[in-house]
Amino acid sequence: MVELLTHSRITMRQTCPTKEWLWYVERLRPREVSWALSIGSAWHRGLELWQRGEVDEDGAVRTGLETLDWIRPESEEERYKLQLERIRTECMIRFAVRHFKPRRLVAVEREFEIPILNPATGHKSRKYALGGKIDGICEDEHGNLWILENKTTASIEQFKQSYGMSQQLTLYVYAASRVFDRPIAGAIVRAVQKSRMEPKRRNGEVVETWEDFRDRLLAEYESNPDKYLSEDEVIRAPEQIKQFESELWMECLERNWQARSGVVRHNTANCHQYGGCPFLPLCLNVEGARESLYFLSTQQHDELSIETA
Ligand code: SF4
């Protein structure tokens, strides 16, 4: 069976091979809500349907927020957090729909699965394929194709610094050129900055209605579009694509070595990064953690509809 390698999967293994094993091979998912993932899904869903021309602004908000309906808050604190994130997501979608430049779209949410090639021989890997989903492909006035990525970010300024080395952009430019069998000019990266604003409080008590908070947050976005939104063209040089292709092949070789040795490495430098790894209780062998803190996902790649059972 061919194993599908996506950007997320490759990145997770770079972060920690054990984490990648637990997530993609054992398919364990933390029971605790991952707000970043949930909001990312809501944002992508709303924009996907809007880009397809299937919904207007209100429809984009509605379909995006529907993806959060599965979350059942169990405390007052969780209820507050859910409502806060729903409004923040709504404002980001409305702001994006109002300000992203119209593009001539050739494809929306394009999934792909292509063979991984040995750059030295051109032979296909028998064990691994490259997969993923590109937010969009658009054509400029000169007939050049670009990939289109819609992102949310904590800081537009810092996000722009990631363009040069972004593996995801390189991977998608590379994959799209093979899928369409045409050169890809680069990536158009559109981003909206997430807000940390919350409803007003007095003496610790919330004194602003959710409606007033939403109006204030939208007004803040609209007052300074250049601060909260960016749209940039990012180019990839042929050498970067070549380097990526070589590293992708190395990824396959490293996985083969890992499988042969039966040893899955722990990157202990990552355990406490970004709020802590969700698999820490498992790696610490906490009794009963596997059953109580995680569930088994039916999907290997949550972001794809391609099923690779
Ligand atoms: S807790 Fe540390 S070693 Fe274990 S999966 Fe997470 S990052 Fe890897």
CSV table of C-alpha atoms in Angstrom, one decimal, residues 47-53 101-110 134-140 145-150 180 188 190:
chain,number,residue,atom,x,y,z
A,47,LEU,CA,-13.6,30.7,2.0
A,48,GLU,CA,-13.7,27.5,-0.1
A,49,LEU,CA,-17.5,27.9,-0.8
A,50,TRP,CA,-17.2,31.6,-1.3
A,51,GLN,CA,-14.3,31.1,-3.8
A,52,ARG,CA,-16.4,28.5,-5.6
A,53,GLY,CA,-19.1,31.2,-6.0
A,101,LYS,CA,-8.8,40.8,-4.6
A,102,PRO,CA,-11.0,38.9,-7.0
A,103,ARG,CA,-9.0,36.2,-8.9
A,104,ARG,CA,-9.6,34.2,-12.0
A,105,LEU,CA,-9.8,30.8,-10.4
A,106,VAL,CA,-8.9,27.6,-12.3
A,107,ALA,CA,-9.4,25.3,-9.4
A,108,VAL,CA,-10.6,25.5,-5.8
A,109,GLU,CA,-9.5,23.2,-2.9
A,110,ARG,CA,-7.6,21.0,-5.4
A,134,ILE,CA,-4.2,23.5,-2.4
A,135,ASP,CA,-6.7,26.3,-1.5
A,136,GLY,CA,-6.9,27.5,-5.1
A,137,ILE,CA,-5.2,27.8,-8.4
A,138,CYS,CA,-5.6,31.1,-10.3
A,139,GLU,CA,-4.6,32.5,-13.6
A,140,ASP,CA,-3.2,36.1,-14.1
A,145,LEU,CA,-0.8,30.0,-13.2
A,146,TRP,CA,-0.4,30.7,-9.5
A,147,ILE,CA,-1.3,28.7,-6.4
A,148,LEU,CA,-3.5,30.6,-4.0
A,149,GLU,CA,-3.2,30.2,-0.2
A,150,ASN,CA,-5.6,31.7,2.3
A,180,PHE,CA,-1.1,20.8,-14.4
A,188,ILE,CA,-0.3,34.3,-4.0
A,190,ARG,CA,-3.4,36.0,1.3
